[in-house]
Amino acid sequence: MRTTLISLMLLLPWLASAQDTIPNFSLDGAIAYALEHNYSAINASRDIVDAQKQKWETIATGLPQISGAVSYQNQLKQPVSQIPAEFFGGEPGTYQEVVFGQKQSMTASATLRQQIFDGSYIVGVQATKTFLEYSQNNKEKTELEVRKSVVEAYGNVLLAQESVQISEKNKATLEKNLYETKRIYENGLGDEESVDQLQITLSSVDNQLKNAKRLELITLQMLNLVLGLPIETPTVLTENLDDLTQRQIDLGLLDSEFTIENNVDYKMAINLNEQRALELKLAKSYALPTLNAFVNYGGNSFSNDFSFLNSGQKWFGSSILGVDLNIPIFSSFKRSASTQRAKIALDKAKTQFTEAQAQIRLQLESAKSDYILAIEQYGTFKKNLELAERIEKKNQIKYAEGLATSFDLRQAQTQLYTSQQEYLQSMVDVINKKTELETILNK
């Protein structure tokens, strides 16, 4: 006994620690966690860093560039040349074989290049700002999508959990009814059809319960995936579906001022127009000349042996200063065609921008209508559930007193089960439709 108590005392801190490591979230807490740990949100943040690096990469191409080069040659078989022998006091008309230079040579140089003018560089620098803005807008859109996904996944888990509880309650009630009906039938006071009717209903509810339990596990795994947690994590939800739904009913949201410039899809449509305008400028810039300057300094050294790293080795220096001017003259109308295509792409982007504004406003009106409908259906299904519960309860009493048939009871129970699922779904719809409206309003 004493050993058991000691073991239990040693286990208590470990059990408490294990409980502390189980994540539990309210809806707002889940959203905040997902915005930091969701896989898409993490990559969206990386895209911004990547855009900043790309911006500097583009700018750096127009700044001084220094490169170095080292070349080593070893002539394993030196070429032989013939020169007139009379140069060395020989007979005229004869030739002397000679080898020029030494077998090994090394060249080392450093070159500084500076871009003076390039139209495409100027456009490229302007484009980096647009690309950075696009990455920031894409991160904002990703965060809105993550928030929407968390709300949907969170609501689905609560829906599955409520479905399990209701199905278990329904199953327990049916088992009690079936037991009592069997006892009555066995005593010769009932009919076999009543037993069969209840058995059919019980089998149906039992299947619903099994499916609800499977969905409870799957929806929790989906929520963990959205949160950026391992899918097998036993995450605990601290919200209640009914209380959460009540908090999501906010008719004042319908009267919120809508500023389309704050909508992320509007911002991204502007980004597309800016990008197409820069592409047109880039196509035009290819008709401009480019000017670059460079200065080079290097040295050559020669030897029959590899002695180039010795301190006494002699090197012969050289230096060059130069300017490159490249003037486009004729491209067989290639540049003209490229410019015309860029102009067409810009016109298409402008049309898409006009369409995007109309779509955003239409989405807003549709989201408002869906939100109102969800609230109205929530109220309707709540009342329907209360009525279905009363009808089922009355039929239970009538059936027990022999005033209603098993068919009447089964019909009332089926109606109740349908009302229960409609009520649960209506609560989830209120939560989701409000989130869709807030996404468009950028709330």
Coordinates of C-alpha atoms in Angstrom, one line a residue:
M1 CA 0.0 0.0 0.0
R2 CA 2.8 2.4 1.0
T3 CA 4.6 1.6 -2.3
T4 CA 1.5 2.4 -4.3
L5 CA 1.0 5.7 -2.6
I6 CA 4.7 6.7 -3.2
S7 CA 4.3 5.7 -6.9
L8 CA 1.1 7.8 -7.2
M9 CA 2.8 10.8 -5.6
L10 CA 5.7 10.5 -8.1
L11 CA 3.2 10.3 -11.0
L12 CA 1.1 13.3 -10.0
P13 CA 3.6 16.0 -11.2
W14 CA 4.0 14.1 -14.5
L15 CA 0.3 13.9 -15.0
A16 CA -0.1 17.6 -14.2
S17 CA 2.6 18.4 -16.7
A18 CA 1.1 16.3 -19.4
Q19 CA -2.3 18.1 -18.9
D20 CA -0.5 21.5 -19.2
T21 CA 0.9 20.4 -22.6
I22 CA -2.5 19.7 -24.1
P23 CA -3.4 22.8 -26.1
N24 CA -6.8 24.4 -25.5
F25 CA -8.3 27.2 -27.5
S26 CA -11.1 29.6 -27.6
L27 CA -12.0 30.7 -31.1
D28 CA -10.1 33.9 -30.8
G29 CA -7.1 32.1 -29.3
A30 CA -7.2 29.5 -32.1
I31 CA -7.2 32.3 -34.7
A32 CA -4.2 34.1 -33.1
Y33 CA -2.3 30.8 -32.8
A34 CA -3.0 29.9 -36.5
L35 CA -1.9 33.3 -37.8
E36 CA 1.5 32.5 -36.3
H37 CA 1.8 28.8 -36.9
N38 CA -0.3 28.0 -39.9
Y39 CA 1.8 26.6 -42.7
S40 CA 0.5 29.0 -45.4
A41 CA 0.8 32.0 -43.0
I42 CA 4.5 31.1 -42.3
N43 CA 5.3 30.9 -46.0
A44 CA 3.5 34.2 -46.7
S45 CA 5.8 35.9 -44.1
R46 CA 8.8 34.3 -45.9
D47 CA 7.5 35.6 -49.2
I48 CA 7.8 39.2 -47.8
V49 CA 11.4 38.6 -46.7
D50 CA 12.1 37.0 -50.1
A51 CA 10.6 40.1 -51.8
Q52 CA 12.8 42.4 -49.7
K53 CA 15.9 40.3 -50.7
Q54 CA 14.8 40.4 -54.4
K55 CA 14.4 44.2 -54.2
W56 CA 18.0 44.6 -53.0
E57 CA 19.1 42.0 -55.6
T58 CA 17.7 44.2 -58.4
I59 CA 19.1 47.4 -57.0
A60 CA 22.6 45.8 -56.6
T61 CA 22.8 45.1 -60.3
G62 CA 23.2 48.8 -61.0
L63 CA 25.8 49.3 -58.3
P64 CA 29.6 48.8 -58.8
Q65 CA 30.5 45.1 -59.5
I66 CA 34.0 43.8 -58.9
S67 CA 35.1 40.5 -60.2
G68 CA 38.5 38.7 -60.2
A69 CA 40.0 36.1 -62.4
V70 CA 43.1 33.9 -62.3
S71 CA 44.4 31.9 -65.2
Y72 CA 47.2 29.4 -65.1
Q73 CA 48.7 27.6 -68.2
N74 CA 51.4 24.9 -68.5
Q75 CA 52.5 24.2 -72.0
L76 CA 53.3 20.5 -71.8
K77 CA 54.6 20.7 -75.4
Q78 CA 55.6 24.2 -76.5
P79 CA 55.1 25.2 -80.0
V80 CA 58.2 25.6 -82.3
S81 CA 58.7 28.5 -84.7
Q82 CA 61.1 28.9 -87.5
I83 CA 62.9 32.1 -88.2
P84 CA 65.6 32.9 -90.8
A85 CA 69.0 31.6 -89.7
E86 CA 70.8 34.7 -91.0
F87 CA 69.3 36.6 -87.9
F88 CA 71.7 34.6 -85.8
G89 CA 74.7 34.8 -88.3
G90 CA 73.7 31.7 -90.2
E91 CA 73.5 31.0 -94.0
P92 CA 70.9 33.0 -95.9
G93 CA 67.9 30.8 -97.0
T94 CA 68.1 28.5 -94.0
Y95 CA 65.9 28.6 -90.9
Q96 CA 66.5 28.2 -87.2
E97 CA 64.0 26.4 -85.0
V98 CA 63.2 28.3 -81.8
V99 CA 60.8 28.2 -78.9
F100 CA 59.3 31.5 -77.7
G101 CA 58.4 32.2 -74.0
Q102 CA 58.6 30.0 -71.0
K103 CA 56.5 26.8 -70.4
Q104 CA 54.3 28.1 -67.6
S105 CA 52.4 31.4 -67.2
M106 CA 49.8 32.9 -64.9
T107 CA 47.5 35.8 -65.2
A108 CA 45.6 37.6 -62.4
S109 CA 43.2 40.5 -62.9
A110 CA 40.4 42.4 -61.2
T111 CA 37.7 44.3 -63.0
L112 CA 35.4 47.0 -61.7
R113 CA 32.2 47.5 -63.8
Q114 CA 29.7 50.3 -63.3
Q115 CA 26.3 50.6 -65.0
I116 CA 25.8 54.2 -66.2
F117 CA 22.5 54.0 -68.0
D118 CA 20.1 51.1 -68.6
G119 CA 16.3 51.7 -69.0
S120 CA 15.4 48.2 -68.0
Y121 CA 17.3 48.7 -64.7
I122 CA 15.2 51.8 -63.9
V123 CA 12.0 49.9 -64.5
G124 CA 13.3 46.9 -62.6
V125 CA 13.9 49.1 -59.5
Q126 CA 10.4 50.5 -59.8
A127 CA 9.0 47.0 -60.1
T128 CA 10.5 45.8 -56.8
K129 CA 8.3 48.2 -54.9
T130 CA 5.2 46.8 -56.6
F131 CA 6.3 43.3 -56.0
L132 CA 6.9 44.0 -52.3
E133 CA 3.4 45.5 -52.0
Y134 CA 2.0 42.5 -53.7
S135 CA 3.7 40.2 -51.2
Q136 CA 2.4 42.2 -48.3
N137 CA -1.2 42.1 -49.8
N138 CA -0.8 38.4 -50.4
K139 CA 0.1 37.9 -46.7
E140 CA -3.0 39.9 -45.7
K141 CA -5.1 37.7 -48.0
T142 CA -3.5 34.6 -46.6
E143 CA -4.2 35.7 -43.0
L144 CA -7.9 36.4 -43.9
E145 CA -8.1 32.9 -45.5
V146 CA -6.5 31.3 -42.5
R147 CA -8.9 33.1 -40.2
K148 CA -11.8 31.9 -42.2
S149 CA -10.5 28.3 -42.3
V150 CA -10.0 28.3 -38.5
V151 CA -13.6 29.6 -37.9
E152 CA -15.0 26.9 -40.2
A153 CA -12.9 24.1 -38.7
Y154 CA -13.6 25.2 -35.2
G155 CA -17.3 25.3 -35.8
N156 CA -17.2 21.9 -37.5
V157 CA -15.5 20.4 -34.4
L158 CA -18.2 21.9 -32.1
L159 CA -20.9 20.6 -34.5
A160 CA -19.5 17.1 -34.4
Q161 CA -19.2 17.1 -30.6
E162 CA -22.8 18.3 -30.2
S163 CA -24.0 15.7 -32.7
V164 CA -22.3 13.0 -30.7
Q165 CA -23.9 14.2 -27.4
I166 CA -27.4 14.4 -29.0
S167 CA -27.1 11.1 -30.7
E168 CA -26.0 9.4 -27.5
K169 CA -29.0 10.9 -25.7
N170 CA -31.4 9.8 -28.5
K171 CA -29.9 6.3 -28.5
A172 CA -30.4 6.0 -24.7
T173 CA -34.0 7.1 -25.0
L174 CA -34.7 4.7 -27.8
E175 CA -33.1 1.8 -26.0
K176 CA -35.3 2.5 -23.0
N177 CA -38.4 2.6 -25.3
L178 CA -37.4 -0.6 -27.0
Y179 CA -36.8 -2.4 -23.7
E180 CA -40.2 -1.4 -22.3
T181 CA -41.9 -2.3 -25.6
K182 CA -40.3 -5.7 -25.7
R183 CA -41.4 -6.4 -22.1
I184 CA -45.0 -5.4 -23.0
Y185 CA -44.9 -7.6 -26.1
E186 CA -43.5 -10.6 -24.2
N187 CA -46.3 -10.3 -21.7
G188 CA -48.8 -10.4 -24.6
L189 CA -50.0 -6.9 -24.3
G190 CA -48.3 -5.4 -27.4
D191 CA -47.7 -6.2 -31.0
E192 CA -44.5 -7.2 -32.8
E193 CA -44.7 -4.3 -35.2
S194 CA -44.1 -1.8 -32.4
V195 CA -40.8 -3.7 -31.5
D196 CA -39.7 -3.7 -35.1
Q197 CA -40.5 0.0 -35.6
L198 CA -38.4 1.0 -32.6
Q199 CA -35.6 -1.4 -33.7
I200 CA -35.4 0.3 -37.1
T201 CA -35.2 3.7 -35.5
L202 CA -32.6 2.6 -33.0
S203 CA -30.4 1.1 -35.8
S204 CA -30.6 4.3 -37.7
V205 CA -29.6 6.4 -34.7
D206 CA -26.8 4.0 -33.8
N207 CA -25.4 4.5 -37.3
Q208 CA -25.6 8.3 -37.0
L209 CA -23.8 8.1 -33.6
K210 CA -20.9 6.0 -35.1
N211 CA -20.6 8.4 -38.0
A212 CA -20.7 11.4 -35.7
K213 CA -17.8 10.0 -33.6
R214 CA -15.8 9.5 -36.8
L215 CA -16.5 13.0 -37.9
E216 CA -15.5 14.3 -34.4
L217 CA -12.0 12.8 -34.9
I218 CA -11.7 14.0 -38.5
T219 CA -12.8 17.5 -37.8
L220 CA -10.4 17.8 -34.9
Q221 CA -7.6 16.6 -37.2
M222 CA -8.6 19.2 -39.8
L223 CA -8.6 21.9 -37.1
N224 CA -5.1 20.8 -36.0
L225 CA -3.9 21.0 -39.6
V226 CA -5.2 24.6 -40.0
L227 CA -3.6 25.6 -36.6
G228 CA -0.2 24.1 -37.7
L229 CA -0.3 21.4 -35.0
P230 CA 0.4 17.7 -35.5
I231 CA -3.0 16.2 -36.6
E232 CA -3.0 13.7 -33.7
T233 CA -2.8 16.5 -31.1
P234 CA -5.7 16.1 -28.5
T235 CA -6.7 19.8 -28.8
V236 CA -9.4 21.0 -26.4
L237 CA -12.0 23.6 -27.5
T238 CA -13.2 25.8 -24.7
E239 CA -16.1 27.4 -26.6
N240 CA -19.8 26.3 -26.5
L241 CA -21.5 26.2 -29.8
D242 CA -24.7 27.9 -28.6
D243 CA -22.8 30.7 -26.7
L244 CA -20.5 31.2 -29.7
T245 CA -23.4 31.6 -32.0
Q246 CA -25.1 34.2 -29.8
R247 CA -21.9 36.3 -29.9
Q248 CA -21.7 36.1 -33.7
I249 CA -25.2 37.7 -34.1
D250 CA -24.3 41.3 -34.8
L251 CA -26.9 43.1 -37.0
G252 CA -24.8 46.3 -36.7
L253 CA -22.2 44.7 -38.9
L254 CA -24.7 45.0 -41.8
D255 CA -24.6 48.8 -41.5
S256 CA -20.8 49.0 -41.4
E257 CA -19.2 51.5 -43.8
F258 CA -17.6 49.7 -46.7
T259 CA -14.4 51.2 -48.1
I260 CA -13.5 49.2 -51.1
E261 CA -9.9 50.4 -51.0
N262 CA -9.4 48.4 -47.8
N263 CA -10.5 45.1 -49.5
V264 CA -7.5 42.9 -50.2
D265 CA -8.8 41.7 -53.6
Y266 CA -9.1 45.4 -54.7
K267 CA -5.5 46.0 -53.6
M268 CA -4.3 42.9 -55.5
A269 CA -6.1 44.1 -58.6
I270 CA -4.3 47.4 -58.3
N271 CA -1.0 45.5 -58.0
L272 CA -1.8 43.7 -61.3
N273 CA -2.4 47.0 -63.1
E274 CA 0.8 48.4 -61.7
Q275 CA 2.7 45.3 -62.8
R276 CA 1.3 45.4 -66.4
A277 CA 2.1 49.2 -66.6
L278 CA 5.7 48.4 -65.6
E279 CA 5.9 45.6 -68.1
L280 CA 4.9 48.1 -70.8
K281 CA 7.6 50.5 -69.7
L282 CA 10.1 47.7 -69.7
A283 CA 9.2 46.7 -73.3
K284 CA 9.7 50.3 -74.3
S285 CA 13.1 50.6 -72.5
Y286 CA 14.6 47.9 -74.7
A287 CA 14.7 50.6 -77.5
L288 CA 17.0 52.8 -75.4
P289 CA 20.8 52.6 -75.5
T290 CA 22.8 51.2 -72.6
L291 CA 26.0 52.6 -71.3
N292 CA 28.5 50.8 -69.0
A293 CA 32.0 51.6 -67.9
F294 CA 34.8 49.4 -66.6
V295 CA 38.3 49.5 -65.3
N296 CA 40.7 46.6 -65.2
Y297 CA 44.0 45.9 -63.6
G298 CA 46.0 42.7 -63.8
G299 CA 49.4 41.1 -64.1
N300 CA 51.2 38.4 -66.0
S301 CA 54.0 36.2 -64.9
F302 CA 56.1 33.6 -66.7
S303 CA 58.4 30.7 -65.6
N304 CA 59.6 27.3 -66.6
D305 CA 58.8 26.1 -63.1
F306 CA 55.7 26.8 -60.8
S307 CA 57.2 29.6 -58.8
F308 CA 54.4 32.2 -59.1
L309 CA 53.7 32.2 -55.4
N310 CA 57.4 33.0 -54.5
S311 CA 58.1 36.4 -53.2
G312 CA 60.8 37.0 -55.8
Q313 CA 58.6 36.2 -58.8
K314 CA 58.4 39.0 -61.3
W315 CA 54.9 40.2 -62.4
F316 CA 54.2 42.5 -65.3
G317 CA 51.2 44.8 -64.7
S318 CA 48.6 46.1 -67.1
S319 CA 45.4 48.2 -66.8
I320 CA 42.5 49.1 -69.0
L321 CA 39.8 51.8 -68.8
G322 CA 36.8 51.4 -71.1
V323 CA 33.2 52.3 -71.9
D324 CA 30.6 50.2 -73.6
L325 CA 27.8 51.8 -75.5
N326 CA 25.1 49.6 -77.0
I327 CA 22.6 51.2 -79.4
P328 CA 19.6 49.2 -80.6
I329 CA 19.0 50.0 -84.3
F330 CA 16.7 47.4 -85.9
S331 CA 15.1 44.3 -84.5
S332 CA 12.8 43.4 -87.4
F333 CA 9.9 44.8 -85.4
K334 CA 10.5 42.4 -82.5
R335 CA 10.6 45.2 -80.0
S336 CA 7.5 46.8 -81.5
A337 CA 5.5 43.5 -81.2
S338 CA 6.7 43.0 -77.6
T339 CA 5.6 46.6 -76.8
Q340 CA 2.2 46.0 -78.4
R341 CA 1.7 42.8 -76.4
A342 CA 2.5 44.6 -73.2
K343 CA 0.0 47.3 -74.1
I344 CA -2.7 44.7 -74.7
A345 CA -1.9 43.0 -71.3
L346 CA -2.3 46.4 -69.6
D347 CA -5.7 47.0 -71.3
K348 CA -6.8 43.6 -70.1
A349 CA -5.7 44.3 -66.6
K350 CA -7.7 47.6 -66.6
T351 CA -10.8 45.7 -67.7
Q352 CA -10.2 43.0 -65.0
F353 CA -9.9 45.8 -62.4
T354 CA -13.3 47.2 -63.4
E355 CA -14.7 43.7 -63.2
A356 CA -13.1 43.1 -59.8
Q357 CA -14.7 46.2 -58.3
A358 CA -18.1 45.1 -59.5
Q359 CA -17.5 41.5 -58.2
I360 CA -16.4 42.8 -54.8
R361 CA -19.5 44.9 -54.4
L362 CA -21.7 42.0 -55.5
Q363 CA -19.9 39.7 -53.0
L364 CA -20.6 42.2 -50.3
E365 CA -24.4 42.3 -51.0
S366 CA -24.4 38.5 -51.3
A367 CA -22.6 38.0 -48.0
K368 CA -25.0 40.4 -46.2
S369 CA -28.0 38.5 -47.6
D370 CA -26.4 35.1 -46.6
Y371 CA -25.7 36.4 -43.1
I372 CA -29.3 37.7 -42.6
L373 CA -30.6 34.4 -43.9
A374 CA -28.4 32.4 -41.5
I375 CA -29.6 34.5 -38.5
E376 CA -33.3 34.0 -39.6
Q377 CA -32.9 30.3 -40.1
Y378 CA -31.2 30.0 -36.7
G379 CA -34.2 31.6 -35.1
T380 CA -36.6 29.4 -37.1
F381 CA -34.8 26.1 -36.5
K382 CA -34.6 26.9 -32.8
K383 CA -38.3 27.3 -32.6
N384 CA -38.8 24.2 -34.8
L385 CA -36.7 22.2 -32.4
E386 CA -38.7 23.3 -29.4
L387 CA -41.9 22.3 -31.2
A388 CA -40.4 18.9 -32.3
E389 CA -39.3 18.2 -28.8
R390 CA -42.9 18.9 -27.5
I391 CA -44.4 16.7 -30.2
E392 CA -42.0 13.9 -29.5
K393 CA -42.6 14.1 -25.8
K394 CA -46.4 14.1 -26.3
N395 CA -46.1 11.0 -28.5
Q396 CA -44.0 9.3 -25.9
I397 CA -46.8 9.8 -23.4
K398 CA -49.5 8.7 -25.8
Y399 CA -47.5 5.6 -26.8
A400 CA -46.9 4.6 -23.2
E401 CA -50.7 5.0 -22.6
G402 CA -51.6 3.1 -25.8
L403 CA -53.1 6.1 -27.5
A404 CA -50.4 6.3 -30.3
T405 CA -48.9 3.7 -32.5
S406 CA -45.2 2.9 -32.8
F407 CA -45.4 4.4 -36.3
D408 CA -46.7 7.7 -34.9
L409 CA -43.8 7.7 -32.3
R410 CA -41.2 6.9 -34.9
Q411 CA -42.5 9.7 -37.1
A412 CA -42.2 12.2 -34.2
Q413 CA -38.8 11.0 -33.3
T414 CA -37.5 11.2 -36.9
Q415 CA -38.9 14.8 -37.1
L416 CA -37.0 15.6 -33.8
Y417 CA -33.7 14.2 -35.1
T418 CA -34.0 16.2 -38.3
S419 CA -34.8 19.4 -36.3
Q420 CA -31.8 18.8 -34.1
Q421 CA -29.4 18.5 -37.0
E422 CA -30.9 21.6 -38.7
Y423 CA -30.5 23.6 -35.5
L424 CA -26.9 22.6 -35.1
Q425 CA -26.1 23.4 -38.7
S426 CA -27.9 26.8 -38.5
M427 CA -25.5 27.8 -35.6
V428 CA -22.5 26.9 -37.6
D429 CA -23.9 28.8 -40.6
V430 CA -24.3 31.9 -38.5
I431 CA -20.6 31.7 -37.5
N432 CA -19.3 31.0 -41.0
K433 CA -21.5 33.6 -42.8
K434 CA -20.4 36.3 -40.4
T435 CA -16.8 35.5 -41.0
E436 CA -17.3 35.7 -44.8
L437 CA -18.9 39.1 -44.4
E438 CA -16.0 40.3 -42.2
T439 CA -13.5 39.0 -44.7
I440 CA -15.0 41.2 -47.4
L441 CA -15.2 44.2 -45.1
N442 CA -11.7 43.5 -43.9
K443 CA -12.8 43.6 -40.3

